[in-house]
Amino acid sequence: MGLQHELSTTSLLKLCSFIFWGWSYVCCAYNSPEKNPEWSSRVITLLHGSVATVAGLWQCGVTTITKHSLTSKITVAHYALMLWSWGYFAFDLVWCLIYWSNSYVILCHHLTALIGVNIYMTKDYTGCTFACTLALMEVTNPLLQTRWLLKNEGYGQTMPFYIIEIIYLLMFVSLRGPFCTYLIFKILKSDILDTDEKIVSVVLYLVSLELIYEILSYVMYKYKSKIDTFRGLANELGVVLNDMP
């Protein structure tokens, strides 16, 4: 009976978190009727990404991570962050199913994230591990959403836009690429993580690699003409210099 009550309480808290994010989205859309649904979703994602990054890094203790801290007992703050993020990922999964049903990578990412949060919530000593994972997943999200919002508002050719875009691209590729490869190697060799945690980590890593591929394809498409123009100018400058006496 106690376990059933605990499960019921957890389910109720998850539902409350989901309703909170849904209500926040509705309020955002209601107060900005001239904006499209994606704009409201991006604002909500910016909110979650910003809070999740700060709270995740704080709970993770990123500068003092040890084997002992990674296996420390879940605190109320850890559990609250799990509920906060579970509701968001559930909301965004539903939103993507309605508006972005062809974005299979994002759907897989959110579904895996939901499964991962559920796994962490069933264990007693995964609070710090979850916080570190969430911070790594969300740390670039505020940059991504700010970039999109700037472009949507007509600032896609401004210096702030390009600065944010370049920082985002460099951070995402480096963190989700080489750094995550190193982490996966350590995770698979770890004796403090369970098999289900390792499986979720590998799936998220594979999703990250696909996202990196899409990002690099975007970079090549967007900046190829600029690179070709720069090369042309460099070649012209070289010809002029060679012709000088």
Short mmCIF file of C-alpha atoms in Angstrom, two decimals:
data_model
loop_
_atom_site.label_atom_id
_atom_site.label_comp_id
_atom_site.label_asym_id
_atom_site.label_seq_id
_atom_site.Cartn_x
_atom_site.Cartn_y
_atom_site.Cartn_z
CA MET A 1 0.00 0.00 0.00
CA GLY A 2 2.87 2.36 0.83
CA LEU A 3 4.50 1.76 -2.56
CA GLN A 4 1.19 2.34 -4.36
CA HIS A 5 0.75 5.59 -2.47
CA GLU A 6 4.30 6.65 -3.37
CA LEU A 7 3.73 5.87 -7.03
CA SER A 8 0.44 7.76 -6.99
CA THR A 9 2.11 10.78 -5.41
CA THR A 10 4.91 10.72 -7.98
CA SER A 11 2.43 10.41 -10.84
CA LEU A 12 0.41 13.34 -9.47
CA LEU A 13 3.53 15.49 -9.20
CA LYS A 14 4.49 14.61 -12.77
CA LEU A 15 1.01 15.56 -13.93
CA CYS A 16 1.25 18.88 -12.08
CA SER A 17 4.59 19.58 -13.77
CA PHE A 18 3.13 18.76 -17.19
CA ILE A 19 0.13 21.02 -16.52
CA PHE A 20 2.47 23.82 -15.40
CA TRP A 21 4.37 23.74 -18.68
CA GLY A 22 1.19 23.43 -20.71
CA TRP A 23 -0.36 26.34 -18.82
CA SER A 24 2.80 28.42 -19.33
CA TYR A 25 2.64 27.74 -23.06
CA VAL A 26 -1.04 28.71 -23.24
CA CYS A 27 -0.37 31.94 -21.33
CA CYS A 28 2.53 32.78 -23.62
CA ALA A 29 0.42 32.13 -26.73
CA TYR A 30 -2.55 34.06 -25.30
CA ASN A 31 -0.44 37.12 -24.50
CA SER A 32 1.24 37.05 -27.92
CA PRO A 33 -1.60 36.26 -30.35
CA GLU A 34 0.38 37.67 -33.29
CA LYS A 35 3.08 35.01 -32.82
CA ASN A 36 2.96 31.48 -34.21
CA PRO A 37 2.92 28.34 -32.00
CA GLU A 38 6.64 27.73 -32.48
CA TRP A 39 7.47 31.15 -31.01
CA SER A 40 5.61 30.32 -27.79
CA SER A 41 7.25 26.90 -27.66
CA ARG A 42 10.70 28.44 -28.10
CA VAL A 43 10.08 30.87 -25.23
CA ILE A 44 9.05 27.99 -22.96
CA THR A 45 12.11 26.01 -24.04
CA LEU A 46 14.32 29.03 -23.29
CA LEU A 47 12.86 29.19 -19.78
CA HIS A 48 13.42 25.50 -19.12
CA GLY A 49 16.90 25.47 -20.65
CA SER A 50 18.07 28.46 -18.61
CA VAL A 51 16.75 27.20 -15.27
CA ALA A 52 17.82 23.60 -15.95
CA THR A 53 21.36 24.69 -16.81
CA VAL A 54 21.84 26.85 -13.72
CA ALA A 55 20.16 24.38 -11.34
CA GLY A 56 21.87 21.39 -12.95
CA LEU A 57 25.36 22.90 -12.70
CA TRP A 58 24.70 23.97 -9.11
CA GLN A 59 23.43 20.54 -8.03
CA CYS A 60 26.11 18.77 -10.04
CA GLY A 61 28.94 20.62 -8.31
CA VAL A 62 30.75 20.63 -11.62
CA THR A 63 34.06 21.83 -10.14
CA THR A 64 34.13 19.19 -7.40
CA ILE A 65 32.75 16.03 -9.02
CA THR A 66 33.96 12.80 -7.43
CA LYS A 67 32.90 9.17 -7.53
CA HIS A 68 31.36 9.68 -4.10
CA SER A 69 29.35 12.76 -5.12
CA LEU A 70 27.97 11.00 -8.22
CA THR A 71 26.49 8.31 -5.98
CA SER A 72 25.20 10.64 -3.27
CA LYS A 73 21.62 10.23 -2.08
CA ILE A 74 18.88 12.12 -3.93
CA THR A 75 17.84 15.32 -2.17
CA VAL A 76 14.57 17.22 -2.36
CA ALA A 77 16.24 19.68 -4.74
CA HIS A 78 17.31 16.84 -7.05
CA TYR A 79 13.80 15.40 -7.06
CA ALA A 80 12.24 18.80 -7.73
CA LEU A 81 14.55 19.30 -10.71
CA MET A 82 13.61 15.86 -12.05
CA LEU A 83 9.90 16.69 -11.81
CA TRP A 84 10.48 20.12 -13.36
CA SER A 85 12.25 18.59 -16.36
CA TRP A 86 9.95 15.57 -16.70
CA GLY A 87 6.96 17.87 -17.16
CA TYR A 88 8.82 19.95 -19.73
CA PHE A 89 9.99 16.99 -21.82
CA ALA A 90 6.48 15.52 -21.72
CA PHE A 91 4.98 18.84 -22.83
CA ASP A 92 7.51 19.36 -25.61
CA LEU A 93 7.09 15.78 -26.82
CA VAL A 94 3.34 16.37 -27.17
CA TRP A 95 3.97 19.71 -28.90
CA CYS A 96 6.39 18.11 -31.36
CA LEU A 97 3.92 15.30 -32.09
CA ILE A 98 1.37 17.97 -33.06
CA TYR A 99 3.55 20.47 -34.92
CA TRP A 100 6.86 18.70 -35.63
CA SER A 101 5.82 15.10 -36.23
CA ASN A 102 8.47 14.68 -38.95
CA SER A 103 11.35 15.62 -36.63
CA TYR A 104 12.21 12.06 -35.64
CA VAL A 105 15.53 12.96 -34.01
CA ILE A 106 13.93 15.45 -31.61
CA LEU A 107 11.08 13.05 -30.86
CA CYS A 108 13.62 10.33 -30.05
CA HIS A 109 15.60 12.79 -27.92
CA HIS A 110 12.58 13.81 -25.84
CA LEU A 111 11.28 10.25 -25.48
CA THR A 112 14.70 9.04 -24.32
CA ALA A 113 14.96 11.98 -21.93
CA LEU A 114 11.58 11.08 -20.40
CA ILE A 115 12.65 7.47 -19.97
CA GLY A 116 15.93 8.63 -18.45
CA VAL A 117 14.22 10.90 -15.92
CA ASN A 118 11.90 8.05 -14.95
CA ILE A 119 14.89 5.77 -14.39
CA TYR A 120 16.70 8.34 -12.26
CA MET A 121 13.57 8.94 -10.18
CA THR A 122 13.32 5.25 -9.25
CA LYS A 123 16.82 5.15 -7.78
CA ASP A 124 18.06 6.51 -4.48
CA TYR A 125 21.57 7.62 -5.40
CA THR A 126 21.37 9.28 -8.81
CA GLY A 127 20.64 12.91 -7.97
CA CYS A 128 24.06 14.32 -8.84
CA THR A 129 24.36 12.11 -11.93
CA PHE A 130 21.00 13.37 -13.21
CA ALA A 131 21.91 17.00 -12.54
CA CYS A 132 25.17 16.65 -14.48
CA THR A 133 23.39 14.92 -17.37
CA LEU A 134 20.66 17.55 -17.53
CA ALA A 135 23.15 20.43 -17.43
CA LEU A 136 25.13 18.90 -20.30
CA MET A 137 21.96 18.39 -22.35
CA GLU A 138 20.56 21.88 -21.75
CA VAL A 139 23.59 24.17 -21.48
CA THR A 140 23.48 25.13 -25.18
CA ASN A 141 19.69 25.37 -25.37
CA PRO A 142 19.38 29.02 -24.24
CA LEU A 143 21.79 29.99 -27.02
CA LEU A 144 19.81 28.00 -29.59
CA GLN A 145 16.49 29.55 -28.60
CA THR A 146 17.92 33.08 -28.39
CA ARG A 147 19.38 32.60 -31.87
CA TRP A 148 16.00 31.50 -33.23
CA LEU A 149 14.13 34.36 -31.55
CA LEU A 150 16.59 36.93 -32.91
CA LYS A 151 16.21 35.54 -36.42
CA ASN A 152 12.42 35.42 -36.10
CA GLU A 153 12.34 39.08 -35.05
CA GLY A 154 14.37 40.14 -38.08
CA TYR A 155 17.83 40.29 -36.51
CA GLY A 156 19.25 37.34 -38.44
CA GLN A 157 21.92 39.46 -40.16
CA THR A 158 23.16 41.30 -37.07
CA MET A 159 26.41 40.88 -35.17
CA PRO A 160 24.73 39.59 -31.95
CA PHE A 161 23.01 36.88 -34.00
CA TYR A 162 26.25 35.68 -35.58
CA ILE A 163 28.11 35.77 -32.26
CA ILE A 164 25.42 33.70 -30.54
CA GLU A 165 25.23 31.29 -33.49
CA ILE A 166 28.99 30.69 -33.57
CA ILE A 167 29.21 30.21 -29.79
CA TYR A 168 26.28 27.79 -29.94
CA LEU A 169 27.75 25.78 -32.80
CA LEU A 170 31.18 25.53 -31.17
CA MET A 171 29.76 24.58 -27.76
CA PHE A 172 27.27 22.03 -29.09
CA VAL A 173 29.72 20.24 -31.37
CA SER A 174 32.52 20.17 -28.79
CA LEU A 175 30.34 19.13 -25.83
CA ARG A 176 28.14 16.60 -27.65
CA GLY A 177 31.03 15.32 -29.77
CA PRO A 178 34.51 14.82 -28.23
CA PHE A 179 33.43 15.46 -24.63
CA CYS A 180 30.43 13.12 -24.77
CA THR A 181 32.55 10.46 -26.49
CA TYR A 182 34.94 10.59 -23.55
CA LEU A 183 32.03 10.47 -21.08
CA ILE A 184 30.43 7.46 -22.81
CA PHE A 185 33.75 5.63 -22.62
CA LYS A 186 33.92 6.32 -18.87
CA ILE A 187 30.23 5.48 -18.36
CA LEU A 188 30.47 2.10 -20.07
CA LYS A 189 33.51 1.21 -17.95
CA SER A 190 31.90 2.50 -14.74
CA ASP A 191 30.96 0.15 -11.93
CA ILE A 192 28.72 2.69 -10.18
CA LEU A 193 26.09 3.03 -12.93
CA ASP A 194 23.41 0.44 -13.65
CA THR A 195 22.83 -1.11 -17.06
CA ASP A 196 19.65 0.88 -17.73
CA GLU A 197 21.50 4.14 -17.05
CA LYS A 198 24.23 3.12 -19.48
CA ILE A 199 21.70 2.24 -22.19
CA VAL A 200 19.95 5.61 -21.89
CA SER A 201 23.32 7.38 -21.99
CA VAL A 202 24.31 5.54 -25.18
CA VAL A 203 20.98 6.35 -26.88
CA LEU A 204 21.29 10.05 -25.99
CA TYR A 205 24.87 9.97 -27.29
CA LEU A 206 23.74 8.50 -30.63
CA VAL A 207 21.01 11.14 -30.88
CA SER A 208 23.65 13.80 -30.20
CA LEU A 209 25.81 12.46 -33.04
CA GLU A 210 22.85 12.72 -35.43
CA LEU A 211 22.21 16.29 -34.27
CA ILE A 212 25.89 17.12 -34.84
CA TYR A 213 25.61 15.72 -38.37
CA GLU A 214 22.57 17.92 -39.05
CA ILE A 215 24.32 20.97 -37.59
CA LEU A 216 27.46 20.44 -39.69
CA SER A 217 25.29 20.01 -42.78
CA TYR A 218 23.59 23.31 -41.94
CA VAL A 219 26.95 25.04 -41.47
CA MET A 220 28.24 23.79 -44.82
CA TYR A 221 25.03 24.88 -46.55
CA LYS A 222 24.89 28.32 -44.93
CA TYR A 223 28.53 29.31 -44.93
CA LYS A 224 29.80 27.63 -48.10
CA SER A 225 29.03 30.68 -50.25
CA LYS A 226 30.70 32.97 -47.70
CA ILE A 227 33.77 30.72 -47.60
CA ASP A 228 33.93 30.64 -51.40
CA THR A 229 33.65 34.44 -51.50
CA PHE A 230 36.46 34.77 -48.95
CA ARG A 231 38.66 32.40 -50.95
CA GLY A 232 37.97 34.39 -54.11
CA LEU A 233 39.00 37.62 -52.41
CA ALA A 234 42.11 35.95 -51.01
CA ASN A 235 43.06 34.66 -54.46
CA GLU A 236 42.51 38.09 -56.01
CA LEU A 237 44.66 39.66 -53.30
CA GLY A 238 47.36 37.07 -53.96
CA VAL A 239 47.34 37.84 -57.69
CA VAL A 240 47.62 41.57 -57.02
CA LEU A 241 50.53 41.06 -54.63
CA ASN A 242 52.33 38.81 -57.11
CA ASP A 243 51.95 41.42 -59.86
CA MET A 244 53.50 44.12 -57.71
CA PRO A 245 57.11 44.98 -58.60
#
